[in-house]
Structure formats: C-alpha cells, structure tokens
Coordinates of C-alpha atoms in Angstrom, one line a residue:
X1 CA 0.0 0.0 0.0
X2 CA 1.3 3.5 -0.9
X3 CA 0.1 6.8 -0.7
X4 CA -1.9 9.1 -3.1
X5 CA -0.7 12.2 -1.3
X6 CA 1.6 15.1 -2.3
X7 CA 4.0 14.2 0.2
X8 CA 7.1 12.2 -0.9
X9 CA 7.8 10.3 2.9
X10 CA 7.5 11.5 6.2
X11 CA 9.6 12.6 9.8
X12 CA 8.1 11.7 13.2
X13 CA 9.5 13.6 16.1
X14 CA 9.3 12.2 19.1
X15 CA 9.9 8.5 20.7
X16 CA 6.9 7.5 22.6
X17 CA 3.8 5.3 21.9
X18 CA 2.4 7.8 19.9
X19 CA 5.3 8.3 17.7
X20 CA 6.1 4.6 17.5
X21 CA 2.9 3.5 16.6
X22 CA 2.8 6.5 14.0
X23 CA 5.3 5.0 12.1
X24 CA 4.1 1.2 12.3
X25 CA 0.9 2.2 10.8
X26 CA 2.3 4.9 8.1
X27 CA 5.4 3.7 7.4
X28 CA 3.5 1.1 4.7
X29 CA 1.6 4.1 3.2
X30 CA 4.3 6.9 3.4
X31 CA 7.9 6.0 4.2
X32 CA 9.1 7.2 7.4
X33 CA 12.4 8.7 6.4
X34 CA 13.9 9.5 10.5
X35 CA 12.8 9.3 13.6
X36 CA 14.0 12.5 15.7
X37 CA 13.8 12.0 19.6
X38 CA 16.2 11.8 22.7
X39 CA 17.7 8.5 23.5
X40 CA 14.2 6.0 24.2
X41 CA 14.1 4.8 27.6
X42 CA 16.2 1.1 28.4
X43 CA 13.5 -0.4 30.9
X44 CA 15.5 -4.0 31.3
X45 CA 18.5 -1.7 32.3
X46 CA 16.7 0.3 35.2
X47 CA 15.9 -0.7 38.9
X48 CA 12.7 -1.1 39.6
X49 CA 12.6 2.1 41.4
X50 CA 13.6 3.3 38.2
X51 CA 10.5 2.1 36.7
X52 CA 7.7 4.2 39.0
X53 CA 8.5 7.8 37.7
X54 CA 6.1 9.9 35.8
X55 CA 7.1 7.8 32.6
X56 CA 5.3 4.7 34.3
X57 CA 2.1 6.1 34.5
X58 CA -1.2 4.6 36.3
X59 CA -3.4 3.0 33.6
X60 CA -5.3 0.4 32.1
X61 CA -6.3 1.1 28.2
X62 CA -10.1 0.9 26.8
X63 CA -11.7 -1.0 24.6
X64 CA -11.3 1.8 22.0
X65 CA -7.7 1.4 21.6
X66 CA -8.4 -2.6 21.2
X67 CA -10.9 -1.5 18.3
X68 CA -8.1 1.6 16.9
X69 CA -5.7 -1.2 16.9
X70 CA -7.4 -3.5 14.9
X71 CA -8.6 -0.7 12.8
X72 CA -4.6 0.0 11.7
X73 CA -4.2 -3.7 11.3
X74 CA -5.1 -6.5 12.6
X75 CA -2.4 -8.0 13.1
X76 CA -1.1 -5.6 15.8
X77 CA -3.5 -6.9 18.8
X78 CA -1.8 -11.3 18.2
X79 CA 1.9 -9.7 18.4
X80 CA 0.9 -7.7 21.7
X81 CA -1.2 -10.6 22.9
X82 CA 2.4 -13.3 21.8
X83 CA 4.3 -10.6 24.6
X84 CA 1.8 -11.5 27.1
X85 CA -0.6 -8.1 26.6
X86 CA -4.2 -8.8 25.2
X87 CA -7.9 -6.9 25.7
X88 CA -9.5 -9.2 28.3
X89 CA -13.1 -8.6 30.6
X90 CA -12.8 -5.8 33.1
X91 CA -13.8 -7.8 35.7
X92 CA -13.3 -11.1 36.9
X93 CA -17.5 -11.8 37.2
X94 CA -17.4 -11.5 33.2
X95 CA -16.7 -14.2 30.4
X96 CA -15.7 -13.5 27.2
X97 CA -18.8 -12.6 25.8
X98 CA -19.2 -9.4 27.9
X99 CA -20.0 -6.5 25.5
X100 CA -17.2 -5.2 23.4
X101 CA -17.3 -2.5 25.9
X102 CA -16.4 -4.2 28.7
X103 CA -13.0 -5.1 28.0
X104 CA -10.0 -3.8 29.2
X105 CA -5.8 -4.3 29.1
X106 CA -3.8 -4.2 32.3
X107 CA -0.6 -3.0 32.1
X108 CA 1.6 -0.2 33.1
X109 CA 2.2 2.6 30.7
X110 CA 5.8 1.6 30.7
X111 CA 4.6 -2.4 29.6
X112 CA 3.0 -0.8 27.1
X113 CA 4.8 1.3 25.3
X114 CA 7.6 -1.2 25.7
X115 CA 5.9 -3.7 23.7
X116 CA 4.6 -1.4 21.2
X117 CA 8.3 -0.3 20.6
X118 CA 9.0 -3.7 20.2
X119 CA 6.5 -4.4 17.4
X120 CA 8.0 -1.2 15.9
X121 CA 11.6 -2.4 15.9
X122 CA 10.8 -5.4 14.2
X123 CA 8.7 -3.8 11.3
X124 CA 10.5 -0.4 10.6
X125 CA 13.7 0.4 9.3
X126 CA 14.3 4.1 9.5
X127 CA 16.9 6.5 10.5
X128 CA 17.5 7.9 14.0
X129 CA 18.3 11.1 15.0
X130 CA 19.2 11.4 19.0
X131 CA 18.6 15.0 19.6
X132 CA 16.0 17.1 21.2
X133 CA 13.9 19.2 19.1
X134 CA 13.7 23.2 19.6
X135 CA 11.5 24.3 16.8
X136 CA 11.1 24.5 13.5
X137 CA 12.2 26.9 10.3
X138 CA 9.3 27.5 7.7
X139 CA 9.7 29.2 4.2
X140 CA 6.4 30.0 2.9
X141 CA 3.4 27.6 4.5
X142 CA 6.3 24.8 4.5
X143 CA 8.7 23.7 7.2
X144 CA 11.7 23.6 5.7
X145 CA 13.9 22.5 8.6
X146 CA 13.6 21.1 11.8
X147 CA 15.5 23.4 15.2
X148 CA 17.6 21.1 17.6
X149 CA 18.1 22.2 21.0
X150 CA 22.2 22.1 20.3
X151 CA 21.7 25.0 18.2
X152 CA 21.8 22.5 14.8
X153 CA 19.3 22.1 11.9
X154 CA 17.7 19.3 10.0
X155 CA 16.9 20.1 6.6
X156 CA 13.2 19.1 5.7
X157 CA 11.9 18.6 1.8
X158 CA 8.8 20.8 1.1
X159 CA 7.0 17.1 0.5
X160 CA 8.4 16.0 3.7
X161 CA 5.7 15.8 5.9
X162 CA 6.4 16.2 9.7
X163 CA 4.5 14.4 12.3
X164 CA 4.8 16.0 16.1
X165 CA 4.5 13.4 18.2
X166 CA 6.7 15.0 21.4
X167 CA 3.0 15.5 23.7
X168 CA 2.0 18.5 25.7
X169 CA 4.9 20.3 25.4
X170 CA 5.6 20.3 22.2
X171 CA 7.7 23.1 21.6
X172 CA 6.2 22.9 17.7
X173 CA 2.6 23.0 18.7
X174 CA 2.9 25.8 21.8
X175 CA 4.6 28.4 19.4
X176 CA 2.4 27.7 16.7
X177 CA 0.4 31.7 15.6
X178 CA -3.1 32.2 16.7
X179 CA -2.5 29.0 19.9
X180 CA -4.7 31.6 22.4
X181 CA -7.7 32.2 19.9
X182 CA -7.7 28.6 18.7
X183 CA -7.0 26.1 21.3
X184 CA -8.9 25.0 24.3
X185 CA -6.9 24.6 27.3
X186 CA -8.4 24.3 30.7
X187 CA -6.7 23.0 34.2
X188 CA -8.6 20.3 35.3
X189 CA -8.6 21.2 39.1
X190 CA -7.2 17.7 40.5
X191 CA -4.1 16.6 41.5
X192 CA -3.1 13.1 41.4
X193 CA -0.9 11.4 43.7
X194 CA 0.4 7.7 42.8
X195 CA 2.1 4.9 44.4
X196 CA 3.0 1.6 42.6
X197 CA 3.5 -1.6 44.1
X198 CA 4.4 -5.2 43.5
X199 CA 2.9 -7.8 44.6
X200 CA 4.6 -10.5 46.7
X201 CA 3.1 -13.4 44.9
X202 CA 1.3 -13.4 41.8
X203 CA 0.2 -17.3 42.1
X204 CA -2.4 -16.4 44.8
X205 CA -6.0 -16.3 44.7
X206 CA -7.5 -13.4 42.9
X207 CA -7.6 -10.7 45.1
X208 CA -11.5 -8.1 45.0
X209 CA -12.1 -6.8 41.7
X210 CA -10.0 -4.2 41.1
X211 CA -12.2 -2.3 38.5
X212 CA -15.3 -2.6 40.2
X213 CA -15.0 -3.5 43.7
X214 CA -11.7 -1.2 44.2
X215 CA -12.9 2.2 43.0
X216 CA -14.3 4.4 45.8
X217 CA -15.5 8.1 45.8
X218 CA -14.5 10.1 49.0
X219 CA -16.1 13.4 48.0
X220 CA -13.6 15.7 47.1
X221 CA -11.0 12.9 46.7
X222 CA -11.6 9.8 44.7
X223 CA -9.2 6.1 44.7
X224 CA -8.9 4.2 41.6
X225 CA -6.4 0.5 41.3
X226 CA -5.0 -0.2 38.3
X227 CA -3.3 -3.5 38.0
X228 CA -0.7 -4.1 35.4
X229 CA 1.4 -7.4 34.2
X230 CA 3.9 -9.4 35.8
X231 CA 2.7 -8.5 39.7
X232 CA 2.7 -4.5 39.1
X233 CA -0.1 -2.3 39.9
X234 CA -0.3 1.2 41.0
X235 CA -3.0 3.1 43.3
X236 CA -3.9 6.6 42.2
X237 CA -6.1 9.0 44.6
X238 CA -7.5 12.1 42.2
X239 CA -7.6 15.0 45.0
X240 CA -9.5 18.1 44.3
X241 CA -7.0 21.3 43.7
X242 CA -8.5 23.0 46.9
X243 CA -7.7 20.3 49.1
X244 CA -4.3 21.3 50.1
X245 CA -4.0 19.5 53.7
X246 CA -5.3 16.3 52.4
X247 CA -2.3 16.9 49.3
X248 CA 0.2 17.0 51.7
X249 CA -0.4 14.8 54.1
X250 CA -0.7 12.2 51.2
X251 CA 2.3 12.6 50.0
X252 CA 3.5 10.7 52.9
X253 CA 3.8 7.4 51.8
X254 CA 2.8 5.7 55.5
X255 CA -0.4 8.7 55.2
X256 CA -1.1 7.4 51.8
X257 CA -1.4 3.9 52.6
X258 CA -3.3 4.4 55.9
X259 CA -5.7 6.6 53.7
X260 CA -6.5 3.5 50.4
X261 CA -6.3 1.0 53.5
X262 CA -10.0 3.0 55.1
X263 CA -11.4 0.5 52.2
X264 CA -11.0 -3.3 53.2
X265 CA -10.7 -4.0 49.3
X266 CA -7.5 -1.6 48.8
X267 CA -6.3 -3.0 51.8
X268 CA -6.2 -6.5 50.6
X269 CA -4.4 -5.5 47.6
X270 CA -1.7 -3.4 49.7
X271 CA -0.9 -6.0 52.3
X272 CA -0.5 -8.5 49.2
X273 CA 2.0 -6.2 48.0
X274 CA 5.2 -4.3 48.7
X275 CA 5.2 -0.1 47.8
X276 CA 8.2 0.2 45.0
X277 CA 9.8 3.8 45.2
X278 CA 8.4 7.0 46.8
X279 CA 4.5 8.3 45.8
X280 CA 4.7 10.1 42.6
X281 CA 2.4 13.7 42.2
X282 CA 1.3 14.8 39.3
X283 CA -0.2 18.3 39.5
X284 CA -2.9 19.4 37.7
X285 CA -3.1 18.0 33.9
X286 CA -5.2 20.2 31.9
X287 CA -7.8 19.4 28.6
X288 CA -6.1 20.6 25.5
X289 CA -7.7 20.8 22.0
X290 CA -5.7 21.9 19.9
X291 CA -7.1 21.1 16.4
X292 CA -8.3 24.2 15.8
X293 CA -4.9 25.3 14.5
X294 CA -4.6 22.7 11.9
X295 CA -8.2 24.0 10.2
X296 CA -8.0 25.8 7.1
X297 CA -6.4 29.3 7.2
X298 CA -4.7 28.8 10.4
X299 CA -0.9 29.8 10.4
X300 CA 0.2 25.8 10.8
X301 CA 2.7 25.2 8.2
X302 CA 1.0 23.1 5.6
X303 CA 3.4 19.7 6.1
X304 CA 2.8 19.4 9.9
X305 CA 0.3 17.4 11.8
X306 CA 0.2 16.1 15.6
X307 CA -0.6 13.7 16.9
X308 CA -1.4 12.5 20.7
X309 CA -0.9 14.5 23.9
X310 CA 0.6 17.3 21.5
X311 CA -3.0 17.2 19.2
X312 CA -5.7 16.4 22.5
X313 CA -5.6 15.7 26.4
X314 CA -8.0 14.6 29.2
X315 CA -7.3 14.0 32.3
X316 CA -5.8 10.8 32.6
X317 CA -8.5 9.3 34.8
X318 CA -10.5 8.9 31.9
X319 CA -7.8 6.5 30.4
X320 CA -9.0 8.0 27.0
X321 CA -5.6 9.5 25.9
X322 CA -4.0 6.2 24.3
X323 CA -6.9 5.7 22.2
X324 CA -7.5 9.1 21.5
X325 CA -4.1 9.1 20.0
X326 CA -4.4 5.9 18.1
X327 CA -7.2 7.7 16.2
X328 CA -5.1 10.0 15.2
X329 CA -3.1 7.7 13.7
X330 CA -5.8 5.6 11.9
X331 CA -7.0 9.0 10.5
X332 CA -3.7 10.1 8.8
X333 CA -3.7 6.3 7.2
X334 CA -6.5 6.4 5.9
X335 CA -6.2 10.1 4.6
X336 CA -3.0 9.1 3.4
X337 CA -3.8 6.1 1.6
X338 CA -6.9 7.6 0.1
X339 CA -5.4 10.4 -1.3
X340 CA -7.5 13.0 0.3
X341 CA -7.0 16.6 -0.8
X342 CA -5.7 19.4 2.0
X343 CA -4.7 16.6 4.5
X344 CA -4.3 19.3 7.0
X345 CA -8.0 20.3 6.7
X346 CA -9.0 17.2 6.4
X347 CA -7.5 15.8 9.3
X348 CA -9.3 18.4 11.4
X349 CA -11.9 18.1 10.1
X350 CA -12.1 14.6 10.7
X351 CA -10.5 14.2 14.3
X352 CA -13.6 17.5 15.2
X353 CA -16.3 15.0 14.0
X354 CA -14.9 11.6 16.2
X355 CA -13.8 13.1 19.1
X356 CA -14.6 16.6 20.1
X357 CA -17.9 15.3 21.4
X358 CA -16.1 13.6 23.6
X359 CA -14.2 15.8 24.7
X360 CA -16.8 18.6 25.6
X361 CA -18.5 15.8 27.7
X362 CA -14.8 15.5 29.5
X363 CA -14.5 18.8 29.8
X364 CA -17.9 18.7 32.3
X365 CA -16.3 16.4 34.0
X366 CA -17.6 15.3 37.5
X367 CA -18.7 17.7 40.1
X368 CA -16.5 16.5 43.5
X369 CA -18.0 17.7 46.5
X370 CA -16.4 20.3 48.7
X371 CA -15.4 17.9 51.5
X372 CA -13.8 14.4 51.9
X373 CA -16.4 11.9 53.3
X374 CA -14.8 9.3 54.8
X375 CA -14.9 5.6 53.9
X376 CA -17.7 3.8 56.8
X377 CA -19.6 7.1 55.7
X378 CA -20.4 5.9 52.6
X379 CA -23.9 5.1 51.1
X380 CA -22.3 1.3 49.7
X381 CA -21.4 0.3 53.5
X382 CA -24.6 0.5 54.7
X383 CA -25.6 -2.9 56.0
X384 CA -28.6 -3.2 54.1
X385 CA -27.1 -2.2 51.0
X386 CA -24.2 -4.7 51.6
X387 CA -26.3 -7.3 52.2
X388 CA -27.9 -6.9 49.0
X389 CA -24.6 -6.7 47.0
X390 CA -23.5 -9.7 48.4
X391 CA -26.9 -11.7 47.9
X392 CA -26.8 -10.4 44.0
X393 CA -23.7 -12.0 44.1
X394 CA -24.4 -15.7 45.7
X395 CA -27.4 -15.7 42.9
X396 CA -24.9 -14.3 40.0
X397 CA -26.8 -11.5 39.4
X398 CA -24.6 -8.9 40.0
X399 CA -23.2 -9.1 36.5
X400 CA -25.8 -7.1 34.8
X401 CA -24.6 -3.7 36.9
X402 CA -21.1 -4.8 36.2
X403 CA -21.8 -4.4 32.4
X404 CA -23.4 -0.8 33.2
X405 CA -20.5 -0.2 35.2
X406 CA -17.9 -0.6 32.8
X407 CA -20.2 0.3 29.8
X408 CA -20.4 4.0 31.7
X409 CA -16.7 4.2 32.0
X410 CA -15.8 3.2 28.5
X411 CA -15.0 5.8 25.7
X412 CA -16.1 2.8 23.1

C-alpha cells in the first residue's frame, strides 16, 4: 500500500507510543524517512525504582484502543497478545462474551509502550536522529527545517511531511500563531498522587475486583487501582486542587497507605503487596484541544500534523488518551492512503467529528463535592445495602450492573 498524497515520505518527532505506533501504521503508506527524539528509555536496564517515575504512569487502556488497533491492522492486537498483553473482561464476574465495551488491558504505561516499541523495531527500518527538538524553520506555508536544542538544523523537503509526536509540550505546537484564539486549554482542578506496588506473589487467589470493587469516591478525593502485568499495579487518589492539607499529608507514603487501607478492598491488595519507590504527584493536567490550529487558514505550516498528547488531552482518569491518539493515527492512514486533498484540513476536520464530542462531555467532568467523606460514611457500607450486593452475588446477578458499570466508564 502506498500513498496518493503530495508528500514524498514523512519525519516523526518524538519516541513515545504515539510516535512509534505512527510509524508502524504509516510507514506502509508513506515511508518514514527518520525518527528525531532523545535516546528512548532502556527499561530491562533500570531498577525497579527506576520504573515508577512519571514515565510509568497509572493506567489500564479501553476497549477503544483494542478497536483503533485492529482498525490499523489486525495484526497488531496477536503480536501484543504473543508478549503477554491482550484486551480481556474488566472484571473477573465476566466471560468472554461481555459486550465489546467491557473489555479492558492491564498494564503499566511503561509495559505498554515497551511492547509497542518492540513491534516497531521489528517492522520499521528508518533513520534515527538522538537529539531534542527546539522548533522549526518554515519558508512559505512549508517547514523547511527542523531546530535542535544544540543550536543545529535538519533540513526538511517541502513534500516531507512532519508528524509531532513529542505530547504536551511540544515546543512545535505551543509556538504555533493564533495557539490563544484557537486552542482549548483548561486545568482540570485535581491533582493526582500515585504509588506503585508489587505484589509479593502473583500465584495467589485473585484478590477483589480491582475495576469494580476497588474504585471508591470520598467526595472531594476519589481512589482508583489499576493492575498491570507481571505482579505490578499502582493506586492513584484524584484530589480536588483545593484540598491542600489532604495533598500534603498524602504525599507521605505511610499517610497514603493508611488513607486507600480506610477500604477493606484496597487493603487486601496493599498487604498483598510491597510499595516500589516513593509516591509520585502529578499536578494538575489540563484538557487541550488543539485542532483548531490545523483547520484551514490557520498559520500551521501546511506539512505538519500532531498527533497525541501534542493534538488532544483529558485528564488521565478517563484513560482516554491512548486511544484518542491511536485515532489520530488511523486518521492520517487512511487520509493518506486515500489520497485526500488538504490533509491538514481534512484531518481536522475529521479528528472534530470523532472526538470533540467527547471531549466537551470531558470537559464537564464530575462535580466532586467540597469535602472528603470518609470511607464507613459511605452510602455502599450501609448494612442493608451490603447485604444486598452480596446476595446479587451468591445468585450471580450482580453481572448485569457490572456491564453498566464498565459500559459508563468506557469511551467505546
């Protein structure tokens, strides 16, 4: 498959999952000529402390990114499934005829994007440039050269198209004319604060259900577990901005664990399991939309696109990011391959009508409430109500709220 396009091949900047997966899908359609990035990440040559930094990330990916994946080719999902990764039920009440919707992959962000760098090693032979990239040059509508931070330039062919791929601070994309009038960006008022673990032995019994019986909502401060692969998972607690005191003290790791331990379910998991590194904060992500400045008669040069956290971001509790991305990509493919006319516009044009819905809905978000409630406060510990949940369960019909359950937080 080639492309019908104006553009001769392309240059990805950038060395993450995004850009890696860029180039596995377009590299059949539109040769990728160079990669330009810093040095990727060894994993098998850091300690595990090593491994819990703001690179690991807590996550499990949605059953849009299993449909994306399939979408770019199908046989992407049997290579991730031969390293040990496949789209299974969210919860261990389901088989595997749960709606489409219900499915879910555990796995750090660091598994992940290690495998999908693997599957990119093996099918795509391109150049690598180690460097760091500054900005661009443009003559005309065109880039014409691509800015290294040492001061150095890489020359770019008007039919080169470039493909930013270096997330939310993309130097490219924030410098871009007209960012203030055209973009949406908005802090999303929570800070999340993370601690990884691993567990002391995988072989045991299943421990509660860590999509569905795990999650709890303490007000203005809500707990989500995310297991990964090989005995990792990671416990995130999304704190409303205002709630300094309760920031602070959780950054203790001992205050952290006392506070995910007020739930008998997280508790089972932590004393399974032994803490890897310090917590890890990460302050206030923001929603970007940034499509806007690729419509026509913006001021983006007419050989760029973005693609991932550099093109759209949610706050990560969605889990929405990875597959929002991988649309990107499947867009550009098919754009590509189809020959479409102003592939700029027409990108736009197309990522507006898929995702900004979406999006607005994200931007809503949830209402927390103005204080922390705490955990034997909650409406799901009354006895009543627990007796009920657990008779649903003896008579297995607890899997129809399940479904809804995962249904609601699905961006399938």
């Amino acid at each position: 498959m080639t492309s019908k396009s104006d553009f001769s091949d392309l240059v990805i900047l950038g060395n993450g999952y995004s850009a890696h997966l860029a180039a596995i899908a377009l590299d059949p359609v539109l040769p990728v000529m160079s990669m330009i990035a810093p040095t990727s990440r060894n994993v098998e040559a850091e300690t595990l402390e090593g491994l819990v930094g703001q690179h690991a990330h807590s996550h499990i990916f949605l059953p849009r990114l299993e449909q994306e994946l399939n979408r770019i080719d199908p046989k992407l999902l049997p290579a991730m499934a031969s390293h040990g990764y496949r789209f299974t039920p969210g919860s261990y009440r389901l088989d595997e005829n749960a709606p489409a919707g219900c499915r879910r992959m555990f796995a750090t962000r660091w598994q992940f994007d290690e495998v999908i760098e693997t599957i990119f090693r093996q099918r795509v032979q391109t150049r690598h440039v180690t460097a760091s990239v500054s900005g661009i040059k443009t003559e005309g509508d065109r880039i014409t050269a691509v800015s290294l931070t040492e001061g150095e330039l890489i020359a770019v062919s008007p039919t080169t198209l470039v493909l930013d791929a270096m997330g939310t601070r993309s130097p490219i994309m924030t410098a871009l004319p007209g960012r203030d009038e055209c973009a949406i960006d908005q802090p999303g008022n929570v800070v999340y604060i993370t601690q990884f673990f691993r567990r002391l032995n995988v072989q045991e019994q299943r421990l509660p259900d860590p999509l569905i019986e795990c999650p709890h909502d303490f007000g203005a401060a809500a707990v989500m577990l995310y297991p990964g692969a090989k005995g990792w998972f990671s416990i995130s607690l999304a704190i409303h901005a205002g709630q300094k005191a309760l920031i602070r003290e959780a950054r203790d790791s001992e205050a952290f664990l006392s506070f995910c331990r007020q739930s008998p379910n997280l508790a089972a998991w932590v004393d399974d399991a032994k803490p890897v590194g310090a917590n890890k904060i990460y302050i206030n992500p923001r929603n970007t939309w940034n499509v806007g400045l690729l419509e026509a008669g913006r001021d983006a040069p007419a050989n760029y696109l973005a693609v991932g956290d550099a093109l759209t971001t949610m706050l990560p509790t969605l889990g929405a990011n990875c597959s929002f991305a991988a649309t990107h990509v499947r867009i550009i493919r098919d754009l590509l391959a189809n020959g479409s006319p102003q592939l700029q516009h027409a990108f736009a044009k197309a990522v507006s009508a898929e995702q900004f819905g979406f999006f607005k809905k994200a931007l809503a978000g949830k209402q927390s409430g103005d204080r922390i409630i705490p955990y034997t406060e909650a409406r799901q510990n009354r006895p009543v109500k627990k007796f009920k949940r657990r008779l649903r369960r003896l008579l297995g019909r607890d899997r129809p709220r399940i479904i809804r359950q995962l249904l609601d937080s699905s961006s399938l």
